[in-house]
Every structure is written in C-alpha cells, then in structure tokens.
Amino acid sequence: MRFVQTILALAFLALLAACQNDVTTPKPEPAILSEDDIGHSDQMIVMNHVGPRAQVHIAGRDEPLWFSSVRDGLVYLRSPEQTAKILAVYVNDIGVAQSWDEMGVGNWIDAETAFYVVGSDAKGGMGAPEFVPFSDEEKAQDFSSERGGEILGLGEITAEMVLAPLEHSEMQMPSMNGESDVSTMENMSPGGG
C-alpha cells in the first residue's frame, strides 16, 4: 500500500511540475526610473541622458535592464547574443514628454505598440541617431514632417538598422549639463576642430 501511495504522490508532483511549466509569467508593469538606475550597455546614470530611454524586463530578474536611449535598448533586443526571455519592453513616449530633455520618470509605453520615427535628425542620449517612439501615430507623423524619417513599428525595425556601425559624422555628443552640444565626434578627434 505504501508503494502505491508513493507512486501516486510522485505522479501528482510530476503533473504539478508539468502544469507549472505551462504557466506564463505575467507581463510586468513599467518600472519608475530613479536617479540610481544605471544603463545596461553604457554603465552610466540613465537620468543624466537626454532623449527617450528604454527598459527591458527579462525572466529571472526583479528589476528591468535600463538603457540610456531607445537605440541602445533595440541593440540589446536585436543582438544575436541576446538569449534571455523577454517579458516586456517599455520606451518613453515623446508625444507626452515635457521636452526632449525631460522625458519624465513615469512616461512609459509598450514598445510593441509604439510608432517609431526612424532616420530623423534626432540624436539620443549618447549622441547617436535615435529611434523616436510615440503612442500616437499622428504625433509621430508631425515629428517626421518636421525632422525627417519614416514611421515604423517595432517588428519592422531590423537588426541591420540598429546594429550597423555609425559614422563619426552621425554622432553628436551631449554636453555635461544635458543640453546637446554642437560639437560632433568628428570635431573632437585629433586634427578635427
């Protein structure tokens, strides 16, 4: 009798474990950005950068990976080395931000539903061309009309778009006070201006 009880208990535990594997992890809510949050790719304080930012929630971590720019977040997502299970990705909504310099700590939208202006003259926190997210397609179109670029969904942004090397002339260094500096990376190189 004891043998049968043991077999039944083991079968029940195996069934319970199998059911646990089918349970999907609920999508985490966006985290609130704090002064202590460090960028995953640049190891710098995220709040010290201008422009839109990203947060990526992965399985096995309580806190998101923070990115100083949407471009950096997309590089992480599209990188061939990225193997973590992605639970959620959030980006700042430029359409409701106070300004390019002031995104707000709680201004987050689901990256999968955002409209991205790609190829505009906008530069992110590290001076690279930015992928500018909006929750409202009309606001994205207005931005695109003023600053150039095309509107794409997250699924249309390819690895080639975010992983391609940047020319020095495409980079604009942000100044230490958070305002964009007119100096380009090219001007900062030896012999440059």
CSV table of C-alpha atoms in Angstrom, one decimal:
chain,number,residue,atom,x,y,z
A,1,MET,CA,0.0,0.0,0.0
A,2,ARG,CA,2.8,2.4,0.9
A,3,PHE,CA,4.4,1.7,-2.5
A,4,VAL,CA,1.1,2.7,-4.3
A,5,GLN,CA,0.8,5.9,-2.2
A,6,THR,CA,4.4,6.8,-3.1
A,7,ILE,CA,3.8,6.3,-6.8
A,8,LEU,CA,0.6,8.4,-6.7
A,9,ALA,CA,2.4,11.2,-4.8
A,10,LEU,CA,5.2,11.2,-7.4
A,11,ALA,CA,2.8,11.2,-10.3
A,12,PHE,CA,0.9,14.1,-8.7
A,13,LEU,CA,4.2,16.0,-8.3
A,14,ALA,CA,5.2,15.3,-11.9
A,15,LEU,CA,1.8,16.5,-13.1
A,16,LEU,CA,2.0,19.6,-10.9
A,17,ALA,CA,5.5,20.4,-12.3
A,18,ALA,CA,4.3,19.9,-15.9
A,19,CYS,CA,1.5,22.4,-15.2
A,20,GLN,CA,3.9,24.9,-13.7
A,21,ASN,CA,5.9,24.9,-17.0
A,22,ASP,CA,2.7,25.9,-18.9
A,23,VAL,CA,2.0,28.9,-16.6
A,24,THR,CA,3.0,32.1,-18.4
A,25,THR,CA,4.7,34.8,-16.4
A,26,PRO,CA,2.5,37.9,-16.2
A,27,LYS,CA,3.8,40.9,-18.1
A,28,PRO,CA,5.5,43.3,-15.6
A,29,GLU,CA,4.4,46.9,-15.3
A,30,PRO,CA,6.9,49.6,-16.3
A,31,ALA,CA,9.3,50.5,-13.5
A,32,ILE,CA,9.7,54.1,-12.4
A,33,LEU,CA,13.1,55.5,-13.4
A,34,SER,CA,15.2,56.7,-10.4
A,35,GLU,CA,18.5,58.7,-10.1
A,36,ASP,CA,20.2,55.4,-9.1
A,37,ASP,CA,19.4,53.4,-12.3
A,38,ILE,CA,22.4,52.5,-14.4
A,39,GLY,CA,22.3,51.8,-18.2
A,40,HIS,CA,22.9,48.2,-19.0
A,41,SER,CA,25.1,48.9,-22.1
A,42,ASP,CA,26.9,52.0,-21.0
A,43,GLN,CA,27.1,51.7,-17.2
A,44,MET,CA,26.1,55.4,-16.9
A,45,ILE,CA,23.3,57.0,-14.9
A,46,VAL,CA,20.3,56.8,-17.2
A,47,MET,CA,18.7,60.1,-15.9
A,48,ASN,CA,21.8,62.0,-17.0
A,49,HIS,CA,21.0,61.4,-20.7
A,50,VAL,CA,18.6,63.4,-22.8
A,51,GLY,CA,16.0,61.9,-25.2
A,52,PRO,CA,13.9,58.8,-24.9
A,53,ARG,CA,15.1,55.8,-22.9
A,54,ALA,CA,14.1,52.1,-22.7
A,55,GLN,CA,13.6,49.4,-20.1
A,56,VAL,CA,13.7,45.7,-20.8
A,57,HIS,CA,12.2,43.2,-18.4
A,58,ILE,CA,13.7,39.7,-18.6
A,59,ALA,CA,12.9,36.4,-16.9
A,60,GLY,CA,14.8,35.8,-13.7
A,61,ARG,CA,15.3,39.5,-12.8
A,62,ASP,CA,13.2,41.6,-10.5
A,63,GLU,CA,14.4,44.9,-11.9
A,64,PRO,CA,14.5,45.8,-15.6
A,65,LEU,CA,17.6,46.4,-17.7
A,66,TRP,CA,17.8,50.2,-18.2
A,67,PHE,CA,19.0,51.8,-21.4
A,68,SER,CA,20.1,55.4,-21.9
A,69,SER,CA,18.5,55.5,-25.3
A,70,VAL,CA,15.8,53.6,-27.2
A,71,ARG,CA,18.5,52.8,-29.8
A,72,ASP,CA,20.6,51.0,-27.1
A,73,GLY,CA,17.5,49.1,-26.0
A,74,LEU,CA,16.9,48.0,-29.6
A,75,VAL,CA,20.5,47.0,-30.0
A,76,TYR,CA,20.0,44.7,-27.0
A,77,LEU,CA,16.8,43.2,-28.4
A,78,ARG,CA,18.2,42.6,-31.9
A,79,SER,CA,21.6,41.4,-30.8
A,80,PRO,CA,22.3,37.8,-31.9
A,81,GLU,CA,23.9,37.2,-28.4
A,82,GLN,CA,20.6,38.1,-26.6
A,83,THR,CA,19.1,34.9,-25.4
A,84,ALA,CA,17.1,36.0,-22.3
A,85,LYS,CA,13.4,35.5,-22.2
A,86,ILE,CA,11.9,39.0,-22.8
A,87,LEU,CA,8.9,39.6,-20.6
A,88,ALA,CA,8.2,43.3,-21.5
A,89,VAL,CA,9.9,46.3,-23.2
A,90,TYR,CA,8.9,49.9,-22.5
A,91,VAL,CA,10.0,53.1,-24.1
A,92,ASN,CA,9.4,56.8,-23.4
A,93,ASP,CA,6.5,58.4,-25.3
A,94,ILE,CA,7.9,61.6,-26.9
A,95,GLY,CA,4.4,62.7,-27.6
A,96,VAL,CA,3.7,63.3,-23.9
A,97,ALA,CA,7.2,64.2,-22.7
A,98,GLN,CA,7.7,67.7,-21.3
A,99,SER,CA,10.6,68.1,-23.7
A,100,TRP,CA,13.5,66.2,-25.3
A,101,ASP,CA,15.5,66.9,-22.1
A,102,GLU,CA,12.6,66.0,-19.8
A,103,MET,CA,11.0,62.6,-20.5
A,104,GLY,CA,9.5,62.2,-17.1
A,105,VAL,CA,10.2,59.2,-14.8
A,106,GLY,CA,6.8,57.5,-15.3
A,107,ASN,CA,6.4,58.2,-19.0
A,108,TRP,CA,6.4,54.6,-20.4
A,109,ILE,CA,4.6,52.9,-23.3
A,110,ASP,CA,4.7,49.4,-24.5
A,111,ALA,CA,7.4,49.2,-27.1
A,112,GLU,CA,5.4,46.7,-29.2
A,113,THR,CA,2.6,49.2,-29.8
A,114,ALA,CA,4.7,52.3,-30.3
A,115,PHE,CA,5.2,54.2,-33.6
A,116,TYR,CA,8.9,54.8,-34.2
A,117,VAL,CA,10.3,57.7,-36.3
A,118,VAL,CA,13.4,56.2,-37.8
A,119,GLY,CA,16.0,58.2,-39.7
A,120,SER,CA,15.2,61.7,-38.4
A,121,ASP,CA,17.8,64.3,-37.3
A,122,ALA,CA,17.1,63.5,-33.6
A,123,LYS,CA,20.1,62.3,-31.5
A,124,GLY,CA,19.7,60.2,-28.4
A,125,GLY,CA,21.5,60.4,-25.0
A,126,MET,CA,24.8,59.1,-26.4
A,127,GLY,CA,24.7,61.3,-29.5
A,128,ALA,CA,23.7,58.6,-31.9
A,129,PRO,CA,20.7,58.8,-34.3
A,130,GLU,CA,17.6,57.9,-32.2
A,131,PHE,CA,14.6,55.7,-32.8
A,132,VAL,CA,11.9,58.1,-31.6
A,133,PRO,CA,8.8,56.4,-30.1
A,134,PHE,CA,5.2,57.7,-29.9
A,135,SER,CA,2.0,56.2,-28.7
A,136,ASP,CA,0.0,58.5,-31.1
A,137,GLU,CA,0.7,57.9,-34.8
A,138,GLU,CA,-0.4,61.4,-35.7
A,139,LYS,CA,2.2,62.9,-33.4
A,140,ALA,CA,4.8,60.6,-35.0
A,141,GLN,CA,3.8,61.9,-38.4
A,142,ASP,CA,4.0,65.5,-37.2
A,143,PHE,CA,7.5,64.8,-35.8
A,144,SER,CA,8.5,63.1,-39.1
A,145,SER,CA,7.3,66.0,-41.2
A,146,GLU,CA,9.4,68.4,-39.1
A,147,ARG,CA,12.6,66.4,-38.5
A,148,GLY,CA,12.6,63.7,-41.3
A,149,GLY,CA,12.5,60.0,-41.1
A,150,GLU,CA,9.9,57.3,-41.6
A,151,ILE,CA,7.4,55.7,-39.2
A,152,LEU,CA,7.9,52.0,-38.4
A,153,GLY,CA,6.5,49.5,-35.9
A,154,LEU,CA,8.8,47.6,-33.6
A,155,GLY,CA,8.6,44.5,-35.8
A,156,GLU,CA,9.7,46.5,-38.8
A,157,ILE,CA,12.9,47.6,-37.1
A,158,THR,CA,15.6,45.2,-38.2
A,159,ALA,CA,18.9,44.1,-36.7
A,160,GLU,CA,20.7,45.8,-39.6
A,161,MET,CA,19.1,49.1,-38.7
A,162,VAL,CA,20.3,49.2,-35.1
A,163,LEU,CA,23.5,47.1,-35.3
A,164,ALA,CA,25.0,48.9,-38.3
A,165,PRO,CA,28.2,50.9,-37.5
A,166,LEU,CA,27.8,54.6,-37.1
A,167,GLU,CA,29.9,57.2,-38.9
A,168,HIS,CA,31.6,59.7,-36.7
A,169,SER,CA,29.7,62.5,-38.5
A,170,GLU,CA,26.4,60.9,-37.4
A,171,MET,CA,27.3,61.3,-33.7
A,172,GLN,CA,26.7,64.4,-31.7
A,173,MET,CA,28.0,64.5,-28.2
A,174,PRO,CA,25.6,65.6,-25.4
A,175,SER,CA,27.1,68.2,-23.1
A,176,MET,CA,27.6,67.5,-19.4
A,177,ASN,CA,24.7,69.8,-18.5
A,178,GLY,CA,22.2,67.7,-20.5
A,179,GLU,CA,21.9,70.1,-23.4
A,180,SER,CA,23.0,69.0,-26.9
A,181,ASP,CA,26.5,70.2,-27.8
A,182,VAL,CA,27.1,71.4,-31.3
A,183,SER,CA,30.4,69.6,-31.4
A,184,THR,CA,30.4,66.4,-33.4
A,185,MET,CA,32.6,63.4,-32.7
A,186,GLU,CA,34.5,64.2,-35.8
A,187,ASN,CA,35.4,67.6,-34.4
A,188,MET,CA,36.6,66.0,-31.2
A,189,SER,CA,39.0,63.7,-33.0
A,190,PRO,CA,42.7,64.6,-33.4
A,191,GLY,CA,43.0,67.2,-36.2
A,192,GLY,CA,39.2,67.8,-36.0
A,193,GLY,CA,38.4,71.3,-34.7
